[in-house]
GROMACS .gro file of C-alpha atoms in nm:
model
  222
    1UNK     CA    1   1.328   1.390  -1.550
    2UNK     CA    2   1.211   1.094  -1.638
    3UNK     CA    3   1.507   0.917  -1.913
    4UNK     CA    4   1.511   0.563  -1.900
    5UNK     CA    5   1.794   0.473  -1.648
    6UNK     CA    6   1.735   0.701  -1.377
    7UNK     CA    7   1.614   0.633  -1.014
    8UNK     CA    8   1.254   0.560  -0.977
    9UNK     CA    9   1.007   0.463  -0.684
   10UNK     CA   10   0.684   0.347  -0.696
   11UNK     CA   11   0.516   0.434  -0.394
   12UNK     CA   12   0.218   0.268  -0.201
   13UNK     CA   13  -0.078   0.444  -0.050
   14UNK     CA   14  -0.235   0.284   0.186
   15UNK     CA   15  -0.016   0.292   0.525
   16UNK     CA   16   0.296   0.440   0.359
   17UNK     CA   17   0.159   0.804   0.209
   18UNK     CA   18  -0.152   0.815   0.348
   19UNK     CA   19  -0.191   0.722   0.714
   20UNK     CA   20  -0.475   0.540   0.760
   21UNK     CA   21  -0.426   0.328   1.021
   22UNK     CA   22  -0.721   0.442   1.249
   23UNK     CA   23  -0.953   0.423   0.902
   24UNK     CA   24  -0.812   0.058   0.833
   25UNK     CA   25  -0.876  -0.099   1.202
   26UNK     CA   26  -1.249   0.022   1.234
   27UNK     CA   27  -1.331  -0.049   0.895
   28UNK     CA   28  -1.174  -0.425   0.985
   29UNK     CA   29  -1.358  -0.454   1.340
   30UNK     CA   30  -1.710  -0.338   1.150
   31UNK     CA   31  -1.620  -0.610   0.894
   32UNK     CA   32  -1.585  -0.838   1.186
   33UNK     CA   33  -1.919  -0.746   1.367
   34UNK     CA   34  -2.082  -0.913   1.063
   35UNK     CA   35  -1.970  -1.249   1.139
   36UNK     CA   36  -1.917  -1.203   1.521
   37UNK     CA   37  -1.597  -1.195   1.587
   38UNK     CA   38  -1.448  -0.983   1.855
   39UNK     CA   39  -1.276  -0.645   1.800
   40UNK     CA   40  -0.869  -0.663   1.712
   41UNK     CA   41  -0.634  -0.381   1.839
   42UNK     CA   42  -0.373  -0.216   1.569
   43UNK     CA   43  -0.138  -0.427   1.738
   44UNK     CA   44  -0.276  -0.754   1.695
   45UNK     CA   45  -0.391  -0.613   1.303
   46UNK     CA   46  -0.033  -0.499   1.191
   47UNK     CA   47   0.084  -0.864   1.377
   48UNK     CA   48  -0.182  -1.110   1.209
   49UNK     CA   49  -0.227  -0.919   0.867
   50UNK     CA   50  -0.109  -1.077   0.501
   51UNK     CA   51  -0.226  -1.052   0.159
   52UNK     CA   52  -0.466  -1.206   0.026
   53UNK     CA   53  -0.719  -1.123   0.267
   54UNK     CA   54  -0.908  -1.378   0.308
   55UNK     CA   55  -0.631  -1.552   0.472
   56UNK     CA   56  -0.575  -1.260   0.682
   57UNK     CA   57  -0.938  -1.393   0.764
   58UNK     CA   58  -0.882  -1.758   0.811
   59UNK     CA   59  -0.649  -1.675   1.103
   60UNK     CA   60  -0.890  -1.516   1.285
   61UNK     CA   61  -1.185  -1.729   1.197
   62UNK     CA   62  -0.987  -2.045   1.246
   63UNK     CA   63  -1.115  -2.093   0.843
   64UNK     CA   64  -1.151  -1.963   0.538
   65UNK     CA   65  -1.423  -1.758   0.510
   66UNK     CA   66  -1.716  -1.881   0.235
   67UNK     CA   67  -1.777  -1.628  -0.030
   68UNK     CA   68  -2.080  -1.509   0.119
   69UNK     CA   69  -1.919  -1.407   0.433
   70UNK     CA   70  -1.598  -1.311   0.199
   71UNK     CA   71  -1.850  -1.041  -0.028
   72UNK     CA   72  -2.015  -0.950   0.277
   73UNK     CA   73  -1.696  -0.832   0.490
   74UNK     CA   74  -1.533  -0.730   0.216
   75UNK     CA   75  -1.837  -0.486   0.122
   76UNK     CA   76  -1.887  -0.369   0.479
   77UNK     CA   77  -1.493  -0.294   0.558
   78UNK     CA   78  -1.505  -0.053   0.231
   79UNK     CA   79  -1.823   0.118   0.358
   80UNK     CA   80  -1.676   0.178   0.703
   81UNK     CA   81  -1.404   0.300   0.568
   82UNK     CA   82  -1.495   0.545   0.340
   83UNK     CA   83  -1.641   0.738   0.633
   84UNK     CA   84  -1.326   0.721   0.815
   85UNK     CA   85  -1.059   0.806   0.578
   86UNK     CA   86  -1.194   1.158   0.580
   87UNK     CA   87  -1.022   1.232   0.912
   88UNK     CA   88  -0.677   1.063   0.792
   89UNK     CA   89  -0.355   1.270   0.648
   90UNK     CA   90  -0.061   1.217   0.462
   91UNK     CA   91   0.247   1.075   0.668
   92UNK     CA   92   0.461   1.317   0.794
   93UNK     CA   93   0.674   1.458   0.581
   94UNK     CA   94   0.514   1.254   0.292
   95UNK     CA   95   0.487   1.598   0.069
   96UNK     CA   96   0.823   1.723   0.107
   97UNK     CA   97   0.996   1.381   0.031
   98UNK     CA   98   0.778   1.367  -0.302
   99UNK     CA   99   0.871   1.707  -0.403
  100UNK     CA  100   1.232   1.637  -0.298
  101UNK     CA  101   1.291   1.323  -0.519
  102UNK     CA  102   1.136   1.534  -0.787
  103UNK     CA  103   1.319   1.804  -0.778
  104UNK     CA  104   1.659   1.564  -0.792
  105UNK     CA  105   1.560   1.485  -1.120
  106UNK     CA  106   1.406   1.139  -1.025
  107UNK     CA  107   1.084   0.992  -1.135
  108UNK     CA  108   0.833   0.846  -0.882
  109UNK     CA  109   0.432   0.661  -0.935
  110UNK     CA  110   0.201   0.539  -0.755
  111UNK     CA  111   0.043   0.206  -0.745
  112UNK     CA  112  -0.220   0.082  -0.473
  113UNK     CA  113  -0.470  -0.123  -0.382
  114UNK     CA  114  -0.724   0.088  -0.335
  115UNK     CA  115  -0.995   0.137  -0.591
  116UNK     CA  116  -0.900   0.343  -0.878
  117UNK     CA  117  -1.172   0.561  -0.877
  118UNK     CA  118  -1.168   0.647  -0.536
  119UNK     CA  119  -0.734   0.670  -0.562
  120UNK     CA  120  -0.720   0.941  -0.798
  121UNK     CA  121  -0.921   1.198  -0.646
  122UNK     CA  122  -0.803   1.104  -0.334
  123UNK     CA  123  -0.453   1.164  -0.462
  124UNK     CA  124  -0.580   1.500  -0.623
  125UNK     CA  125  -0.749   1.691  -0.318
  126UNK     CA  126  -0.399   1.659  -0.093
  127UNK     CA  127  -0.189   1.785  -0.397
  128UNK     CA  128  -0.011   1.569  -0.455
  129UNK     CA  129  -0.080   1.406  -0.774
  130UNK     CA  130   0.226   1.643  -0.992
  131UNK     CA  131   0.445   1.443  -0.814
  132UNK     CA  132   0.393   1.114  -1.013
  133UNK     CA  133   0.401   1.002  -1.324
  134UNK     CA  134   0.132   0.800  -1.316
  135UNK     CA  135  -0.115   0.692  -1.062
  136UNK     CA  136  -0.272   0.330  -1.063
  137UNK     CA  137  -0.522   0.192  -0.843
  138UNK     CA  138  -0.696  -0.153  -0.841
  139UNK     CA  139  -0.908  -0.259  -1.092
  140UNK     CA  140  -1.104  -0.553  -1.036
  141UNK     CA  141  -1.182  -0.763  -0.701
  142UNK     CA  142  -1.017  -0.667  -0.388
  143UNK     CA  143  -0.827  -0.881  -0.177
  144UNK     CA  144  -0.547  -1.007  -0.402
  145UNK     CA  145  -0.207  -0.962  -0.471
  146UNK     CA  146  -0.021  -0.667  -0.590
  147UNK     CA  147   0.251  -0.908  -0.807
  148UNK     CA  148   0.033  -0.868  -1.128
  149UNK     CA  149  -0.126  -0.553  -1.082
  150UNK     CA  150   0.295  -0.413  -1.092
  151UNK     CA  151   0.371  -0.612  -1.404
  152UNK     CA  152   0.104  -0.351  -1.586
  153UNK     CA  153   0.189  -0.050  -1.409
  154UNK     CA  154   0.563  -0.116  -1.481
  155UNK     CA  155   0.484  -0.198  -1.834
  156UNK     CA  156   0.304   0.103  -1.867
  157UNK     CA  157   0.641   0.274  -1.777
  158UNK     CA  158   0.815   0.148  -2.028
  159UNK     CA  159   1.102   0.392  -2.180
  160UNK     CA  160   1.087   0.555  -1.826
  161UNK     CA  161   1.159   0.381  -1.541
  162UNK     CA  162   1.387   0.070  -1.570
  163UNK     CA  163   1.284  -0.231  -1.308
  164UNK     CA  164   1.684  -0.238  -1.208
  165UNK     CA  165   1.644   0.122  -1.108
  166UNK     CA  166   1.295   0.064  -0.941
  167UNK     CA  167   1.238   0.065  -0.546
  168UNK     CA  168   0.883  -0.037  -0.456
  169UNK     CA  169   0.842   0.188  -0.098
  170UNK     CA  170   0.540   0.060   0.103
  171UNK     CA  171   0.426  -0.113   0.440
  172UNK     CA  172   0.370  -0.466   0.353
  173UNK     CA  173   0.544  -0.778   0.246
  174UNK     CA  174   0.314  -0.801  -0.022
  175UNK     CA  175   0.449  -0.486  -0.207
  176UNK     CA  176   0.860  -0.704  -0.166
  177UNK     CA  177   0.663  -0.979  -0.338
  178UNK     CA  178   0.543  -0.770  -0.618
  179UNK     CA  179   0.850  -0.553  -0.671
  180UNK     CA  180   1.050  -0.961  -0.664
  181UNK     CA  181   0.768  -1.014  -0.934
  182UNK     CA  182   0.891  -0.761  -1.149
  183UNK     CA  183   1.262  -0.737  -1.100
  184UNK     CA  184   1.266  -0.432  -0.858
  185UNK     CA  185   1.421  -0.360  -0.508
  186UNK     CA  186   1.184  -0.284  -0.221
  187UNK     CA  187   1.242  -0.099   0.110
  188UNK     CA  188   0.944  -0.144   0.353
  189UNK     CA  189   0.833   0.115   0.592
  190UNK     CA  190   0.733  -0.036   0.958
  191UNK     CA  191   0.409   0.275   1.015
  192UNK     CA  192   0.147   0.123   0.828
  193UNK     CA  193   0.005  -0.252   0.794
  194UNK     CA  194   0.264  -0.449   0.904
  195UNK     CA  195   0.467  -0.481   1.234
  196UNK     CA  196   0.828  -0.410   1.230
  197UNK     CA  197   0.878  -0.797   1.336
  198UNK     CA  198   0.646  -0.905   1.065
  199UNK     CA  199   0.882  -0.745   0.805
  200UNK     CA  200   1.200  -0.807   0.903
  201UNK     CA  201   1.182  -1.197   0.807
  202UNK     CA  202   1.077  -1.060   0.426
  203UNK     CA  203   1.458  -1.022   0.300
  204UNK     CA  204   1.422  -0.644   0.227
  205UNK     CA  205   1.556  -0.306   0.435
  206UNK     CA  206   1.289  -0.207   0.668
  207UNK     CA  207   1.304   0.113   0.786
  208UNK     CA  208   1.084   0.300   1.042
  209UNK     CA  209   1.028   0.660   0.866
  210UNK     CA  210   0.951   0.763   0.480
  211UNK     CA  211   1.253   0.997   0.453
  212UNK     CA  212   1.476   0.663   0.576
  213UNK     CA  213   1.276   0.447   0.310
  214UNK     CA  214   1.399   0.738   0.049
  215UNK     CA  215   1.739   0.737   0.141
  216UNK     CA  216   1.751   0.397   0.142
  217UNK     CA  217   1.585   0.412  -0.221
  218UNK     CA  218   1.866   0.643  -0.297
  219UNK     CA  219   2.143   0.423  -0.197
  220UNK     CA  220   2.017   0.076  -0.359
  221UNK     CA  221   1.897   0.239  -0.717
  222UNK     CA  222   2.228   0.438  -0.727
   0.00000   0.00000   0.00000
């Protein structure tokens, strides 16, 4: 496993293995208390939500918000959600599809948004974290893109997984712009951040299950 060449995905967390959907839209409306603006559904979330996110922000606020307001939200919606990922779980089928691309003979990674330090044990306590080659979380501020953050994880890679035979799996158009970045395919799954709709316009597949987003993987890296 592993030779330069072969099939290789890089996976996202947030929305696509781990479903934290419930997690993500009270952390947002506690976020949104502190400036007084009123509660979203999931709905009107996976509609309205882009990267970076303070222009996820500006379309609710009608503005940009300052920095103040931008460290203060920002602080309060990773507070509120550290409580509630607790009660989140994989995606269905998430551990068997990791396991099964392994056992082909294909390598996989992991590269989110989420703090590193928080990722990795994350990762470790659903074990899970055999399956990947490596595991990368964000370092530095939150709220950016994940174009740049790819170029090192890829680079990190190197001898191992070619950006030709890379698909970037995850749930928002952000992770098409970053595997675009790097020379990679993307397939995007429509059960996390975005909306099916919201996706479709991005130029990728977009597929509603994981083990569709692997077979899809499959075919495009062949």
């Amino acid at each position: 496993m592993g030779m330069h060449g072969s099939a290789h995905i890089v996976w996202d967390w947030n929305g696509t293995l781990f479903h934290d959907n419930d997690a993500i839209i009270g952390a947002t409306n506690a976020a949104f208390a502190e400036l007084g603006l009123a509660p979203i559904t999931l709905e009107q979330y996976r509609s309205m939500y882009c990267v970076p996110v303070p222009k996820f922000y500006e379309r609710l606020l009608g503005r940009l918000p300052t920095d103040a307001e931008w460290e203060l939200m920002d602080g309060v919606f990773h507070r509120h959600y550290a409580e509630h990922r607790v009660r989140c779980s994989l995606t269905a089928g998430a551990e068997e599809l990791l396991a099964g691309w392994r056992s082909a003979g294909h390598s996989q990674s992991l590269l989110s948004m989420y703090g590193h330090e928080e990722l990795v044990p994350l990762v470790r306590g659903f074990g899970i974290e055999a399956h990947f080659i490596r595991v990368d979380g964000r370092t530095g501020p939150s709220g950016g893109s994940k174009a740049e953050h790819m170029v090192r994880h890829l680079e990190a890679l190197t001898g191992t997984a070619a950006p030709e035979r890379t698909v970037v799996i995850g749930d928002a158009a952000d992770d098409a712009v970053a595997a675009r970045h790097v020379g990679a395919r993307a397939v995007l799954y429509s059960g996390g951040s975005h909306s099916r709709e919201s996706l479709e316009g991005v130029g990728v597949p977009v597929v509603d299950t994981l083990a569709e987003a692997v077979a899809e993987a499959r075919r495009i890296a062949a």
